[in-house]
Amino acid sequence: MSQEIAVVGSPEFTTGFRLAGVRKFENVPDDRKDEELDDAVTRVLDDEEIGIVVMHDDDLDHLSRGVRNEVETSVEPTMVSIGGGAGSGGLREKIKRAIGIDLMDEDEQGDNE
């Protein structure tokens, strides 16, 4: 069974992903994030059809402690936050945890030859 990608965030954030073909999304306007973001994230985490959830890094600050803990420890679906200048280290670790191998390790060995 193939799994879907979902995106959660402001309508401005989700639009690009929707145009790229992402069909599952939760729009949460910026002025409603403190009230609605927890519920939106919980819905996508509970959806068995979703394998990857994409959020903007800044939106993590709007999550309650409990939901943020779920996001940070979720293996399936894998939560990926982008933006905020965090770099790829977090993404690398999340992919490694989700699939059990470090895909980037092979690339690094190839660069050293």
mmCIF file with all atom_site columns, C-alpha atoms in Angstrom:
data_model
loop_
_atom_site.group_PDB
_atom_site.id
_atom_site.type_symbol
_atom_site.label_atom_id
_atom_site.label_alt_id
_atom_site.label_comp_id
_atom_site.label_asym_id
_atom_site.label_entity_id
_atom_site.label_seq_id
_atom_site.pdbx_PDB_ins_code
_atom_site.Cartn_x
_atom_site.Cartn_y
_atom_site.Cartn_z
_atom_site.occupancy
_atom_site.B_iso_or_equiv
_atom_site.pdbx_formal_charge
_atom_site.auth_seq_id
_atom_site.auth_comp_id
_atom_site.auth_asym_id
_atom_site.auth_atom_id
_atom_site.pdbx_PDB_model_num
ATOM 1   C CA . MET A 1 1   ? 0.000  0.000  0.000  1.00 0.00 ? 1   MET A CA 1
ATOM 2   C CA . SER A 1 2   ? 1.459  3.353  -0.988 1.00 0.00 ? 2   SER A CA 1
ATOM 3   C CA . GLN A 1 3   ? 1.175  6.147  1.485  1.00 0.00 ? 3   GLN A CA 1
ATOM 4   C CA . GLU A 1 4   ? 0.350  9.780  0.978  1.00 0.00 ? 4   GLU A CA 1
ATOM 5   C CA . ILE A 1 5   ? 2.211  12.960 1.835  1.00 0.00 ? 5   ILE A CA 1
ATOM 6   C CA . ALA A 1 6   ? 0.260  15.492 3.870  1.00 0.00 ? 6   ALA A CA 1
ATOM 7   C CA . VAL A 1 7   ? 1.058  19.127 4.525  1.00 0.00 ? 7   VAL A CA 1
ATOM 8   C CA . VAL A 1 8   ? -0.134 21.160 7.514  1.00 0.00 ? 8   VAL A CA 1
ATOM 9   C CA . GLY A 1 9   ? 0.085  24.919 7.824  1.00 0.00 ? 9   GLY A CA 1
ATOM 10  C CA . SER A 1 10  ? -1.156 28.242 6.566  1.00 0.00 ? 10  SER A CA 1
ATOM 11  C CA . PRO A 1 11  ? -2.965 28.337 3.222  1.00 0.00 ? 11  PRO A CA 1
ATOM 12  C CA . GLU A 1 12  ? 0.046  30.166 1.759  1.00 0.00 ? 12  GLU A CA 1
ATOM 13  C CA . PHE A 1 13  ? 2.342  27.313 2.886  1.00 0.00 ? 13  PHE A CA 1
ATOM 14  C CA . THR A 1 14  ? 0.123  24.461 1.695  1.00 0.00 ? 14  THR A CA 1
ATOM 15  C CA . THR A 1 15  ? -0.707 25.930 -1.729 1.00 0.00 ? 15  THR A CA 1
ATOM 16  C CA . GLY A 1 16  ? 2.669  25.139 -3.293 1.00 0.00 ? 16  GLY A CA 1
ATOM 17  C CA . PHE A 1 17  ? 2.479  21.542 -2.131 1.00 0.00 ? 17  PHE A CA 1
ATOM 18  C CA . ARG A 1 18  ? -1.067 21.214 -3.410 1.00 0.00 ? 18  ARG A CA 1
ATOM 19  C CA . LEU A 1 19  ? 0.004  22.541 -6.813 1.00 0.00 ? 19  LEU A CA 1
ATOM 20  C CA . ALA A 1 20  ? 2.762  19.914 -6.809 1.00 0.00 ? 20  ALA A CA 1
ATOM 21  C CA . GLY A 1 21  ? 0.164  17.172 -6.337 1.00 0.00 ? 21  GLY A CA 1
ATOM 22  C CA . VAL A 1 22  ? -0.123 16.719 -2.568 1.00 0.00 ? 22  VAL A CA 1
ATOM 23  C CA . ARG A 1 23  ? -3.758 15.772 -2.000 1.00 0.00 ? 23  ARG A CA 1
ATOM 24  C CA . LYS A 1 24  ? -3.917 15.631 1.797  1.00 0.00 ? 24  LYS A CA 1
ATOM 25  C CA . PHE A 1 25  ? -3.578 18.911 3.629  1.00 0.00 ? 25  PHE A CA 1
ATOM 26  C CA . GLU A 1 26  ? -4.805 20.854 6.626  1.00 0.00 ? 26  GLU A CA 1
ATOM 27  C CA . ASN A 1 27  ? -5.070 24.627 6.203  1.00 0.00 ? 27  ASN A CA 1
ATOM 28  C CA . VAL A 1 28  ? -4.685 26.552 9.457  1.00 0.00 ? 28  VAL A CA 1
ATOM 29  C CA . PRO A 1 29  ? -4.688 30.345 9.083  1.00 0.00 ? 29  PRO A CA 1
ATOM 30  C CA . ASP A 1 30  ? -1.868 32.140 10.902 1.00 0.00 ? 30  ASP A CA 1
ATOM 31  C CA . ASP A 1 31  ? -4.264 33.909 13.278 1.00 0.00 ? 31  ASP A CA 1
ATOM 32  C CA . ARG A 1 32  ? -5.869 30.557 14.294 1.00 0.00 ? 32  ARG A CA 1
ATOM 33  C CA . LYS A 1 33  ? -2.760 28.403 14.806 1.00 0.00 ? 33  LYS A CA 1
ATOM 34  C CA . ASP A 1 34  ? -2.803 28.513 18.601 1.00 0.00 ? 34  ASP A CA 1
ATOM 35  C CA . GLU A 1 35  ? -6.397 27.253 18.617 1.00 0.00 ? 35  GLU A CA 1
ATOM 36  C CA . GLU A 1 36  ? -6.507 24.888 15.626 1.00 0.00 ? 36  GLU A CA 1
ATOM 37  C CA . LEU A 1 37  ? -3.018 23.556 14.849 1.00 0.00 ? 37  LEU A CA 1
ATOM 38  C CA . ASP A 1 38  ? -3.043 20.794 17.486 1.00 0.00 ? 38  ASP A CA 1
ATOM 39  C CA . ASP A 1 39  ? -6.267 19.329 16.073 1.00 0.00 ? 39  ASP A CA 1
ATOM 40  C CA . ALA A 1 40  ? -5.025 19.536 12.475 1.00 0.00 ? 40  ALA A CA 1
ATOM 41  C CA . VAL A 1 41  ? -1.752 17.775 13.324 1.00 0.00 ? 41  VAL A CA 1
ATOM 42  C CA . THR A 1 42  ? -3.559 15.111 15.355 1.00 0.00 ? 42  THR A CA 1
ATOM 43  C CA . ARG A 1 43  ? -5.880 14.388 12.405 1.00 0.00 ? 43  ARG A CA 1
ATOM 44  C CA . VAL A 1 44  ? -2.990 13.777 10.008 1.00 0.00 ? 44  VAL A CA 1
ATOM 45  C CA . LEU A 1 45  ? -1.031 11.726 12.550 1.00 0.00 ? 45  LEU A CA 1
ATOM 46  C CA . ASP A 1 46  ? -4.079 9.490  13.011 1.00 0.00 ? 46  ASP A CA 1
ATOM 47  C CA . ASP A 1 47  ? -4.676 9.033  9.255  1.00 0.00 ? 47  ASP A CA 1
ATOM 48  C CA . GLU A 1 48  ? -3.296 5.601  8.312  1.00 0.00 ? 48  GLU A CA 1
ATOM 49  C CA . GLU A 1 49  ? -3.004 6.619  4.647  1.00 0.00 ? 49  GLU A CA 1
ATOM 50  C CA . ILE A 1 50  ? -0.363 9.259  5.467  1.00 0.00 ? 50  ILE A CA 1
ATOM 51  C CA . GLY A 1 51  ? 3.320  8.321  5.574  1.00 0.00 ? 51  GLY A CA 1
ATOM 52  C CA . ILE A 1 52  ? 4.976  11.761 5.630  1.00 0.00 ? 52  ILE A CA 1
ATOM 53  C CA . VAL A 1 53  ? 3.712  14.988 7.164  1.00 0.00 ? 53  VAL A CA 1
ATOM 54  C CA . VAL A 1 54  ? 5.301  18.292 6.161  1.00 0.00 ? 54  VAL A CA 1
ATOM 55  C CA . MET A 1 55  ? 5.096  21.409 8.335  1.00 0.00 ? 55  MET A CA 1
ATOM 56  C CA . HIS A 1 56  ? 6.923  24.717 8.534  1.00 0.00 ? 56  HIS A CA 1
ATOM 57  C CA . ASP A 1 57  ? 9.492  24.729 11.327 1.00 0.00 ? 57  ASP A CA 1
ATOM 58  C CA . ASP A 1 58  ? 8.019  27.900 12.877 1.00 0.00 ? 58  ASP A CA 1
ATOM 59  C CA . ASP A 1 59  ? 4.637  26.192 13.292 1.00 0.00 ? 59  ASP A CA 1
ATOM 60  C CA . LEU A 1 60  ? 6.083  23.719 15.798 1.00 0.00 ? 60  LEU A CA 1
ATOM 61  C CA . ASP A 1 61  ? 6.137  26.578 18.328 1.00 0.00 ? 61  ASP A CA 1
ATOM 62  C CA . HIS A 1 62  ? 2.324  26.741 18.173 1.00 0.00 ? 62  HIS A CA 1
ATOM 63  C CA . LEU A 1 63  ? 1.836  23.099 19.192 1.00 0.00 ? 63  LEU A CA 1
ATOM 64  C CA . SER A 1 64  ? 0.975  22.059 22.723 1.00 0.00 ? 64  SER A CA 1
ATOM 65  C CA . ARG A 1 65  ? 3.633  20.092 24.600 1.00 0.00 ? 65  ARG A CA 1
ATOM 66  C CA . GLY A 1 66  ? 1.806  16.776 24.146 1.00 0.00 ? 66  GLY A CA 1
ATOM 67  C CA . VAL A 1 67  ? 1.242  17.115 20.409 1.00 0.00 ? 67  VAL A CA 1
ATOM 68  C CA . ARG A 1 68  ? 4.762  18.422 19.889 1.00 0.00 ? 68  ARG A CA 1
ATOM 69  C CA . ASN A 1 69  ? 6.106  15.338 21.677 1.00 0.00 ? 69  ASN A CA 1
ATOM 70  C CA . GLU A 1 70  ? 4.016  13.107 19.375 1.00 0.00 ? 70  GLU A CA 1
ATOM 71  C CA . VAL A 1 71  ? 5.384  14.958 16.347 1.00 0.00 ? 71  VAL A CA 1
ATOM 72  C CA . GLU A 1 72  ? 8.993  14.667 17.488 1.00 0.00 ? 72  GLU A CA 1
ATOM 73  C CA . THR A 1 73  ? 8.766  10.957 18.281 1.00 0.00 ? 73  THR A CA 1
ATOM 74  C CA . SER A 1 74  ? 6.514  9.844  15.413 1.00 0.00 ? 74  SER A CA 1
ATOM 75  C CA . VAL A 1 75  ? 8.089  7.237  13.165 1.00 0.00 ? 75  VAL A CA 1
ATOM 76  C CA . GLU A 1 76  ? 5.044  6.610  11.004 1.00 0.00 ? 76  GLU A CA 1
ATOM 77  C CA . PRO A 1 77  ? 4.014  8.988  9.740  1.00 0.00 ? 77  PRO A CA 1
ATOM 78  C CA . THR A 1 78  ? 7.373  10.715 9.618  1.00 0.00 ? 78  THR A CA 1
ATOM 79  C CA . MET A 1 79  ? 7.131  14.405 10.427 1.00 0.00 ? 79  MET A CA 1
ATOM 80  C CA . VAL A 1 80  ? 9.342  16.689 8.357  1.00 0.00 ? 80  VAL A CA 1
ATOM 81  C CA . SER A 1 81  ? 9.662  20.364 9.218  1.00 0.00 ? 81  SER A CA 1
ATOM 82  C CA . ILE A 1 82  ? 11.117 22.739 6.671  1.00 0.00 ? 82  ILE A CA 1
ATOM 83  C CA . GLY A 1 83  ? 12.216 26.354 6.826  1.00 0.00 ? 83  GLY A CA 1
ATOM 84  C CA . GLY A 1 84  ? 13.632 28.177 9.787  1.00 0.00 ? 84  GLY A CA 1
ATOM 85  C CA . GLY A 1 85  ? 17.247 27.488 8.740  1.00 0.00 ? 85  GLY A CA 1
ATOM 86  C CA . ALA A 1 86  ? 17.529 24.235 10.710 1.00 0.00 ? 86  ALA A CA 1
ATOM 87  C CA . GLY A 1 87  ? 19.550 22.499 7.978  1.00 0.00 ? 87  GLY A CA 1
ATOM 88  C CA . SER A 1 88  ? 19.226 18.916 6.784  1.00 0.00 ? 88  SER A CA 1
ATOM 89  C CA . GLY A 1 89  ? 20.511 17.183 9.930  1.00 0.00 ? 89  GLY A CA 1
ATOM 90  C CA . GLY A 1 90  ? 17.050 16.782 11.414 1.00 0.00 ? 90  GLY A CA 1
ATOM 91  C CA . LEU A 1 91  ? 15.609 15.483 8.154  1.00 0.00 ? 91  LEU A CA 1
ATOM 92  C CA . ARG A 1 92  ? 18.456 12.996 7.819  1.00 0.00 ? 92  ARG A CA 1
ATOM 93  C CA . GLU A 1 93  ? 17.835 11.616 11.308 1.00 0.00 ? 93  GLU A CA 1
ATOM 94  C CA . LYS A 1 94  ? 14.082 11.354 10.726 1.00 0.00 ? 94  LYS A CA 1
ATOM 95  C CA . ILE A 1 95  ? 14.538 9.431  7.491  1.00 0.00 ? 95  ILE A CA 1
ATOM 96  C CA . LYS A 1 96  ? 17.099 7.168  9.165  1.00 0.00 ? 96  LYS A CA 1
ATOM 97  C CA . ARG A 1 97  ? 14.697 6.475  12.032 1.00 0.00 ? 97  ARG A CA 1
ATOM 98  C CA . ALA A 1 98  ? 11.754 5.873  9.680  1.00 0.00 ? 98  ALA A CA 1
ATOM 99  C CA . ILE A 1 99  ? 13.433 3.402  7.322  1.00 0.00 ? 99  ILE A CA 1
ATOM 100 C CA . GLY A 1 100 ? 16.247 2.075  9.473  1.00 0.00 ? 100 GLY A CA 1
ATOM 101 C CA . ILE A 1 101 ? 19.218 3.034  7.306  1.00 0.00 ? 101 ILE A CA 1
ATOM 102 C CA . ASP A 1 102 ? 21.202 6.179  6.637  1.00 0.00 ? 102 ASP A CA 1
ATOM 103 C CA . LEU A 1 103 ? 20.695 6.924  2.944  1.00 0.00 ? 103 LEU A CA 1
ATOM 104 C CA . MET A 1 104 ? 23.162 9.801  3.016  1.00 0.00 ? 104 MET A CA 1
ATOM 105 C CA . ASP A 1 105 ? 25.990 7.701  4.434  1.00 0.00 ? 105 ASP A CA 1
ATOM 106 C CA . GLU A 1 106 ? 26.623 6.038  1.062  1.00 0.00 ? 106 GLU A CA 1
ATOM 107 C CA . ASP A 1 107 ? 26.756 9.439  -0.640 1.00 0.00 ? 107 ASP A CA 1
ATOM 108 C CA . GLU A 1 108 ? 29.342 10.691 1.820  1.00 0.00 ? 108 GLU A CA 1
ATOM 109 C CA . GLN A 1 109 ? 31.540 7.630  1.248  1.00 0.00 ? 109 GLN A CA 1
ATOM 110 C CA . GLY A 1 110 ? 31.354 8.212  -2.504 1.00 0.00 ? 110 GLY A CA 1
ATOM 111 C CA . ASP A 1 111 ? 32.537 11.802 -2.052 1.00 0.00 ? 111 ASP A CA 1
ATOM 112 C CA . ASN A 1 112 ? 35.653 10.670 -0.171 1.00 0.00 ? 112 ASN A CA 1
ATOM 113 C CA . GLU A 1 113 ? 36.963 8.470  -2.985 1.00 0.00 ? 113 GLU A CA 1
#
